[in-house]
Amino acid sequence: MNAGLPRAEPPPAALLAPRLRANLAAQTASANELEVLLAQERERLIARDWEAMLKLSESKERLIQRLAAFGRELEELAAGRSILSVIQAAGLSAEQAALSNQAERLQRANRECRALLDHHQNRVGTALRLLNRGDGAGTYGRSGYAGLGGLS
């Protein structure tokens, strides 16, 4: 194979700067989209608009996949080195710090949405338990006829 050939060194960070800058800008744009989407998701959760939630969830998944692809691209550009050190060497620390702060805001917004969703799930679970409490077959029964007495 390549026995005896010297291993190629990864390019210096300065040469990667345009690609790193483009990647960070694309990540920022996608993160901005995600921030808007999470605000919409929160509104739809409060309004209990489940149909809109399904659509938002699909859009959210696409954005998350896009952001993950940008992360993989950064790993490739870093070529085994620390991504943060390559970004710093390219003079893009401010861009990276802004993106990192935005990521923290996104995580916080996502946790808030998760808490709202958990709250709704708990309410549905409570309602189902109340409907099926302690009378054997439950208020509605397996066949749908429980509680009808002699009417069935």
mmCIF file of N, CA and C in Angstrom, residues 23-116:
data_model
loop_
_atom_site.group_PDB
_atom_site.id
_atom_site.type_symbol
_atom_site.label_atom_id
_atom_site.label_comp_id
_atom_site.label_asym_id
_atom_site.label_seq_id
_atom_site.Cartn_x
_atom_site.Cartn_y
_atom_site.Cartn_z
ATOM 1 N N ASN A 23 -18.617 26.944 7.209
ATOM 2 C CA ASN A 23 -19.297 25.933 8.020
ATOM 3 C C ASN A 23 -19.965 26.590 9.230
ATOM 4 N N LEU A 24 -19.224 27.439 9.931
ATOM 5 C CA LEU A 24 -19.780 28.100 11.111
ATOM 6 C C LEU A 24 -20.946 29.013 10.733
ATOM 7 N N ALA A 25 -20.852 29.683 9.591
ATOM 8 C CA ALA A 25 -21.949 30.542 9.129
ATOM 9 C C ALA A 25 -23.186 29.703 8.801
ATOM 10 N N ALA A 26 -22.982 28.568 8.151
ATOM 11 C CA ALA A 26 -24.099 27.680 7.823
ATOM 12 C C ALA A 26 -24.722 27.104 9.093
ATOM 13 N N GLN A 27 -23.876 26.756 10.063
ATOM 14 C CA GLN A 27 -24.403 26.269 11.335
ATOM 15 C C GLN A 27 -25.225 27.350 12.031
ATOM 16 N N THR A 28 -24.729 28.582 11.986
ATOM 17 C CA THR A 28 -25.446 29.694 12.613
ATOM 18 C C THR A 28 -26.800 29.910 11.949
ATOM 19 N N ALA A 29 -26.830 29.856 10.624
ATOM 20 C CA ALA A 29 -28.101 30.021 9.900
ATOM 21 C C ALA A 29 -29.084 28.907 10.264
ATOM 22 N N SER A 30 -28.592 27.677 10.328
ATOM 23 C CA SER A 30 -29.460 26.557 10.694
ATOM 24 C C SER A 30 -29.911 26.669 12.149
ATOM 25 N N ALA A 31 -29.015 27.118 13.015
ATOM 26 C CA ALA A 31 -29.371 27.298 14.422
ATOM 27 C C ALA A 31 -30.416 28.401 14.568
ATOM 28 N N ASN A 32 -30.319 29.449 13.753
ATOM 29 C CA ASN A 32 -31.341 30.504 13.770
ATOM 30 C C ASN A 32 -32.703 29.939 13.372
ATOM 31 N N GLU A 33 -32.714 29.104 12.337
ATOM 32 C CA GLU A 33 -33.957 28.451 11.915
ATOM 33 C C GLU A 33 -34.519 27.591 13.042
ATOM 34 N N LEU A 34 -33.634 26.861 13.708
ATOM 35 C CA LEU A 34 -34.060 25.991 14.799
ATOM 36 C C LEU A 34 -34.611 26.809 15.964
ATOM 37 N N GLU A 35 -34.020 27.955 16.222
ATOM 38 C CA GLU A 35 -34.496 28.810 17.307
ATOM 39 C C GLU A 35 -35.928 29.283 17.025
ATOM 40 N N VAL A 36 -36.203 29.679 15.793
ATOM 41 C CA VAL A 36 -37.554 30.084 15.396
ATOM 42 C C VAL A 36 -38.505 28.897 15.519
ATOM 43 N N LEU A 37 -38.067 27.755 15.044
ATOM 44 C CA LEU A 37 -38.898 26.553 15.089
ATOM 45 C C LEU A 37 -39.235 26.166 16.533
ATOM 46 N N LEU A 38 -38.263 26.256 17.437
ATOM 47 C CA LEU A 38 -38.519 25.909 18.836
ATOM 48 C C LEU A 38 -39.515 26.875 19.479
ATOM 49 N N ALA A 39 -39.471 28.136 19.093
ATOM 50 C CA ALA A 39 -40.464 29.096 19.600
ATOM 51 C C ALA A 39 -41.853 28.718 19.082
ATOM 52 N N GLN A 40 -41.932 28.332 17.814
ATOM 53 C CA GLN A 40 -43.209 27.880 17.251
ATOM 54 C C GLN A 40 -43.683 26.611 17.937
ATOM 55 N N GLU A 41 -42.756 25.705 18.204
ATOM 56 C CA GLU A 41 -43.095 24.458 18.872
ATOM 57 C C GLU A 41 -43.683 24.747 20.251
ATOM 58 N N ARG A 42 -43.068 25.650 20.978
ATOM 59 C CA ARG A 42 -43.573 26.020 22.306
ATOM 60 C C ARG A 42 -44.997 26.562 22.209
ATOM 61 N N GLU A 43 -45.231 27.461 21.246
ATOM 62 C CA GLU A 43 -46.572 28.025 21.049
ATOM 63 C C GLU A 43 -47.590 26.930 20.724
ATOM 64 N N ARG A 44 -47.203 26.015 19.857
ATOM 65 C CA ARG A 44 -48.128 24.940 19.452
ATOM 66 C C ARG A 44 -48.383 23.968 20.613
ATOM 67 N N LEU A 45 -47.383 23.744 21.450
ATOM 68 C CA LEU A 45 -47.584 22.893 22.627
ATOM 69 C C LEU A 45 -48.557 23.545 23.602
ATOM 70 N N ILE A 46 -48.407 24.836 23.811
ATOM 71 C CA ILE A 46 -49.320 25.552 24.705
ATOM 72 C C ILE A 46 -50.737 25.525 24.144
ATOM 73 N N ALA A 47 -50.855 25.663 22.822
ATOM 74 C CA ALA A 47 -52.167 25.652 22.167
ATOM 75 C C ALA A 47 -52.717 24.240 21.978
ATOM 76 N N ARG A 48 -51.907 23.240 22.279
ATOM 77 C CA ARG A 48 -52.285 21.827 22.094
ATOM 78 C C ARG A 48 -52.653 21.528 20.635
ATOM 79 N N ASP A 49 -51.892 22.099 19.721
ATOM 80 C CA ASP A 49 -52.097 21.898 18.289
ATOM 81 C C ASP A 49 -51.195 20.752 17.834
ATOM 82 N N TRP A 50 -51.687 19.540 17.988
ATOM 83 C CA TRP A 50 -50.863 18.348 17.754
ATOM 84 C C TRP A 50 -50.539 18.146 16.289
ATOM 85 N N GLU A 51 -51.445 18.535 15.408
ATOM 86 C CA GLU A 51 -51.176 18.384 13.972
ATOM 87 C C GLU A 51 -49.997 19.269 13.565
ATOM 88 N N ALA A 52 -50.000 20.507 14.037
ATOM 89 C CA ALA A 52 -48.880 21.407 13.745
ATOM 90 C C ALA A 52 -47.600 20.875 14.387
ATOM 91 N N MET A 53 -47.725 20.268 15.560
ATOM 92 C CA MET A 53 -46.559 19.704 16.247
ATOM 93 C C MET A 53 -45.894 18.619 15.413
ATOM 94 N N LEU A 54 -46.694 17.799 14.762
ATOM 95 C CA LEU A 54 -46.123 16.743 13.911
ATOM 96 C C LEU A 54 -45.305 17.343 12.780
ATOM 97 N N LYS A 55 -45.824 18.382 12.149
ATOM 98 C CA LYS A 55 -45.098 19.040 11.054
ATOM 99 C C LYS A 55 -43.821 19.697 11.572
ATOM 100 N N LEU A 56 -43.937 20.374 12.725
ATOM 101 C CA LEU A 56 -42.760 21.014 13.304
ATOM 102 C C LEU A 56 -41.703 19.982 13.681
ATOM 103 N N SER A 57 -42.150 18.842 14.161
ATOM 104 C CA SER A 57 -41.223 17.784 14.555
ATOM 105 C C SER A 57 -40.426 17.283 13.355
ATOM 106 N N GLU A 58 -41.087 17.157 12.220
ATOM 107 C CA GLU A 58 -40.387 16.734 10.995
ATOM 108 C C GLU A 58 -39.353 17.774 10.580
ATOM 109 N N SER A 59 -39.730 19.046 10.632
ATOM 110 C CA SER A 59 -38.801 20.122 10.281
ATOM 111 C C SER A 59 -37.636 20.163 11.259
ATOM 112 N N LYS A 60 -37.937 19.957 12.521
ATOM 113 C CA LYS A 60 -36.906 19.964 13.557
ATOM 114 C C LYS A 60 -35.903 18.839 13.311
ATOM 115 N N GLU A 61 -36.381 17.679 12.960
ATOM 116 C CA GLU A 61 -35.502 16.541 12.692
ATOM 117 C C GLU A 61 -34.571 16.837 11.520
ATOM 118 N N ARG A 62 -35.100 17.458 10.458
ATOM 119 C CA ARG A 62 -34.262 17.807 9.302
ATOM 120 C C ARG A 62 -33.172 18.801 9.696
ATOM 121 N N LEU A 63 -33.531 19.798 10.511
ATOM 122 C CA LEU A 63 -32.539 20.783 10.951
ATOM 123 C C LEU A 63 -31.465 20.134 11.817
ATOM 124 N N ILE A 64 -31.872 19.234 12.685
ATOM 125 C CA ILE A 64 -30.913 18.551 13.561
ATOM 126 C C ILE A 64 -29.966 17.695 12.730
ATOM 127 N N GLN A 65 -30.492 17.030 11.720
ATOM 128 C CA GLN A 65 -29.631 16.232 10.836
ATOM 129 C C GLN A 65 -28.657 17.128 10.069
ATOM 130 N N ARG A 66 -29.129 18.284 9.631
ATOM 131 C CA ARG A 66 -28.264 19.225 8.919
ATOM 132 C C ARG A 66 -27.140 19.711 9.835
ATOM 133 N N LEU A 67 -27.482 20.055 11.077
ATOM 134 C CA LEU A 67 -26.467 20.510 12.026
ATOM 135 C C LEU A 67 -25.457 19.404 12.325
ATOM 136 N N ALA A 68 -25.935 18.176 12.418
ATOM 137 C CA ALA A 68 -25.023 17.045 12.646
ATOM 138 C C ALA A 68 -24.065 16.877 11.469
ATOM 139 N N ALA A 69 -24.560 17.089 10.251
ATOM 140 C CA ALA A 69 -23.697 16.983 9.062
ATOM 141 C C ALA A 69 -22.615 18.069 9.098
ATOM 142 N N PHE A 70 -22.978 19.268 9.543
ATOM 143 C CA PHE A 70 -21.971 20.329 9.675
ATOM 144 C C PHE A 70 -20.925 19.950 10.723
ATOM 145 N N GLY A 71 -21.359 19.305 11.792
ATOM 146 C CA GLY A 71 -20.420 18.848 12.812
ATOM 147 C C GLY A 71 -19.453 17.810 12.266
ATOM 148 N N ARG A 72 -19.977 16.880 11.460
ATOM 149 C CA ARG A 72 -19.106 15.871 10.843
ATOM 150 C C ARG A 72 -18.101 16.530 9.894
ATOM 151 N N GLU A 73 -18.559 17.547 9.173
ATOM 152 C CA GLU A 73 -17.659 18.266 8.264
ATOM 153 C C GLU A 73 -16.533 18.945 9.050
ATOM 154 N N LEU A 74 -16.860 19.539 10.201
ATOM 155 C CA LEU A 74 -15.825 20.148 11.037
ATOM 156 C C LEU A 74 -14.802 19.106 11.491
ATOM 157 N N GLU A 75 -15.281 17.929 11.864
ATOM 158 C CA GLU A 75 -14.365 16.854 12.279
ATOM 159 C C GLU A 75 -13.429 16.480 11.146
ATOM 160 N N GLU A 76 -13.964 16.402 9.928
ATOM 161 C CA GLU A 76 -13.123 16.082 8.770
ATOM 162 C C GLU A 76 -12.088 17.179 8.528
ATOM 163 N N LEU A 77 -12.521 18.424 8.634
ATOM 164 C CA LEU A 77 -11.598 19.535 8.418
ATOM 165 C C LEU A 77 -10.499 19.554 9.483
ATOM 166 N N ALA A 78 -10.854 19.178 10.693
ATOM 167 C CA ALA A 78 -9.869 19.173 11.785
ATOM 168 C C ALA A 78 -8.866 18.035 11.617
ATOM 169 N N ALA A 79 -9.223 17.005 10.868
ATOM 170 C CA ALA A 79 -8.319 15.884 10.558
ATOM 171 C C ALA A 79 -7.634 15.325 11.806
ATOM 172 N N GLY A 80 -8.424 14.996 12.810
ATOM 173 C CA GLY A 80 -7.877 14.368 14.011
ATOM 174 C C GLY A 80 -7.427 15.342 15.083
ATOM 175 N N ARG A 81 -7.349 16.608 14.734
ATOM 176 C CA ARG A 81 -6.977 17.603 15.733
ATOM 177 C C ARG A 81 -8.235 18.067 16.464
ATOM 178 N N SER A 82 -8.057 18.781 17.528
ATOM 179 C CA SER A 82 -9.184 19.350 18.265
ATOM 180 C C SER A 82 -9.883 20.383 17.383
ATOM 181 N N ILE A 83 -11.181 20.232 17.227
ATOM 182 C CA ILE A 83 -11.946 21.174 16.412
ATOM 183 C C ILE A 83 -11.788 22.589 16.965
ATOM 184 N N LEU A 84 -11.896 22.713 18.271
ATOM 185 C CA LEU A 84 -11.791 24.028 18.901
ATOM 186 C C LEU A 84 -10.426 24.662 18.624
ATOM 187 N N SER A 85 -9.360 23.872 18.710
ATOM 188 C CA SER A 85 -8.026 24.436 18.470
ATOM 189 C C SER A 85 -7.847 24.853 17.015
ATOM 190 N N VAL A 86 -8.430 24.112 16.082
ATOM 191 C CA VAL A 86 -8.345 24.468 14.664
ATOM 192 C C VAL A 86 -9.121 25.764 14.409
ATOM 193 N N ILE A 87 -10.290 25.881 15.018
ATOM 194 C CA ILE A 87 -11.099 27.097 14.864
ATOM 195 C C ILE A 87 -10.360 28.299 15.451
ATOM 196 N N GLN A 88 -9.760 28.109 16.620
ATOM 197 C CA GLN A 88 -9.006 29.197 17.248
ATOM 198 C C GLN A 88 -7.801 29.586 16.391
ATOM 199 N N ALA A 89 -7.090 28.595 15.863
ATOM 200 C CA ALA A 89 -5.913 28.874 15.029
ATOM 201 C C ALA A 89 -6.295 29.611 13.747
ATOM 202 N N ALA A 90 -7.536 29.402 13.294
ATOM 203 C CA ALA A 90 -8.008 30.067 12.079
ATOM 204 C C ALA A 90 -8.544 31.466 12.386
ATOM 205 N N GLY A 91 -8.507 31.862 13.647
ATOM 206 C CA GLY A 91 -8.970 33.197 14.024
ATOM 207 C C GLY A 91 -10.483 33.335 14.061
ATOM 208 N N LEU A 92 -11.176 32.224 14.326
ATOM 209 C CA LEU A 92 -12.640 32.225 14.309
ATOM 210 C C LEU A 92 -13.241 31.983 15.692
ATOM 211 N N SER A 93 -12.507 32.356 16.728
ATOM 212 C CA SER A 93 -12.973 32.125 18.095
ATOM 213 C C SER A 93 -14.273 32.849 18.394
ATOM 214 N N ALA A 94 -14.423 34.075 17.908
ATOM 215 C CA ALA A 94 -15.645 34.842 18.181
ATOM 216 C C ALA A 94 -16.864 34.164 17.559
ATOM 217 N N GLU A 95 -16.713 33.686 16.325
ATOM 218 C CA GLU A 95 -17.811 32.993 15.658
ATOM 219 C C GLU A 95 -18.184 31.717 16.401
ATOM 220 N N GLN A 96 -17.149 30.983 16.841
ATOM 221 C CA GLN A 96 -17.394 29.750 17.575
ATOM 222 C C GLN A 96 -18.063 30.039 18.913
ATOM 223 N N ALA A 97 -17.637 31.086 19.610
ATOM 224 C CA ALA A 97 -18.231 31.435 20.910
ATOM 225 C C ALA A 97 -19.696 31.823 20.749
ATOM 226 N N ALA A 98 -20.008 32.584 19.711
ATOM 227 C CA ALA A 98 -21.397 32.983 19.455
ATOM 228 C C ALA A 98 -22.259 31.754 19.165
ATOM 229 N N LEU A 99 -21.718 30.832 18.376
ATOM 230 C CA LEU A 99 -22.448 29.609 18.054
ATOM 231 C C LEU A 99 -22.637 28.744 19.302
ATOM 232 N N SER A 100 -21.634 28.697 20.144
ATOM 233 C CA SER A 100 -21.728 27.937 21.387
ATOM 234 C C SER A 100 -22.808 28.524 22.305
ATOM 235 N N ASN A 101 -22.857 29.855 22.403
ATOM 236 C CA ASN A 101 -23.894 30.503 23.207
ATOM 237 C C ASN A 101 -25.283 30.221 22.641
ATOM 238 N N GLN A 102 -25.377 30.234 21.326
ATOM 239 C CA GLN A 102 -26.662 29.947 20.699
ATOM 240 C C GLN A 102 -27.072 28.498 20.964
ATOM 241 N N ALA A 103 -26.117 27.597 20.941
ATOM 242 C CA ALA A 103 -26.414 26.187 21.221
ATOM 243 C C ALA A 103 -26.978 26.022 22.635
ATOM 244 N N GLU A 104 -26.441 26.767 23.589
ATOM 245 C CA GLU A 104 -26.964 26.712 24.957
ATOM 246 C C GLU A 104 -28.402 27.211 25.007
ATOM 247 N N ARG A 105 -28.711 28.288 24.276
ATOM 248 C CA ARG A 105 -30.089 28.805 24.230
ATOM 249 C C ARG A 105 -31.028 27.779 23.597
ATOM 250 N N LEU A 106 -30.554 27.125 22.550
ATOM 251 C CA LEU A 106 -31.368 26.109 21.881
ATOM 252 C C LEU A 106 -31.650 24.929 22.809
ATOM 253 N N GLN A 107 -30.645 24.508 23.549
ATOM 254 C CA GLN A 107 -30.840 23.406 24.494
ATOM 255 C C GLN A 107 -31.859 23.781 25.557
ATOM 256 N N ARG A 108 -31.771 25.013 26.048
ATOM 257 C CA ARG A 108 -32.714 25.496 27.062
ATOM 258 C C ARG A 108 -34.140 25.516 26.491
ATOM 259 N N ALA A 109 -34.307 26.037 25.281
ATOM 260 C CA ALA A 109 -35.624 26.092 24.640
ATOM 261 C C ALA A 109 -36.163 24.690 24.390
ATOM 262 N N ASN A 110 -35.289 23.777 23.990
ATOM 263 C CA ASN A 110 -35.719 22.399 23.749
ATOM 264 C C ASN A 110 -36.152 21.724 25.050
ATOM 265 N N ARG A 111 -35.432 21.995 26.142
ATOM 266 C CA ARG A 111 -35.833 21.438 27.451
ATOM 267 C C ARG A 111 -37.200 21.973 27.877
ATOM 268 N N GLU A 112 -37.460 23.259 27.604
ATOM 269 C CA GLU A 112 -38.763 23.844 27.936
ATOM 270 C C GLU A 112 -39.872 23.152 27.152
ATOM 271 N N CYS A 113 -39.639 22.914 25.868
ATOM 272 C CA CYS A 113 -40.627 22.208 25.050
ATOM 273 C C CYS A 113 -40.833 20.788 25.563
ATOM 274 N N ARG A 114 -39.748 20.137 25.944
ATOM 275 C CA ARG A 114 -39.845 18.776 26.469
ATOM 276 C C ARG A 114 -40.677 18.760 27.752
ATOM 277 N N ALA A 115 -40.487 19.761 28.607
ATOM 278 C CA ALA A 115 -41.255 19.841 29.851
ATOM 279 C C ALA A 115 -42.741 20.029 29.551
ATOM 280 N N LEU A 116 -43.061 20.870 28.571
ATOM 281 C CA LEU A 116 -44.471 21.052 28.191
ATOM 282 C C LEU A 116 -45.057 19.755 27.643
#
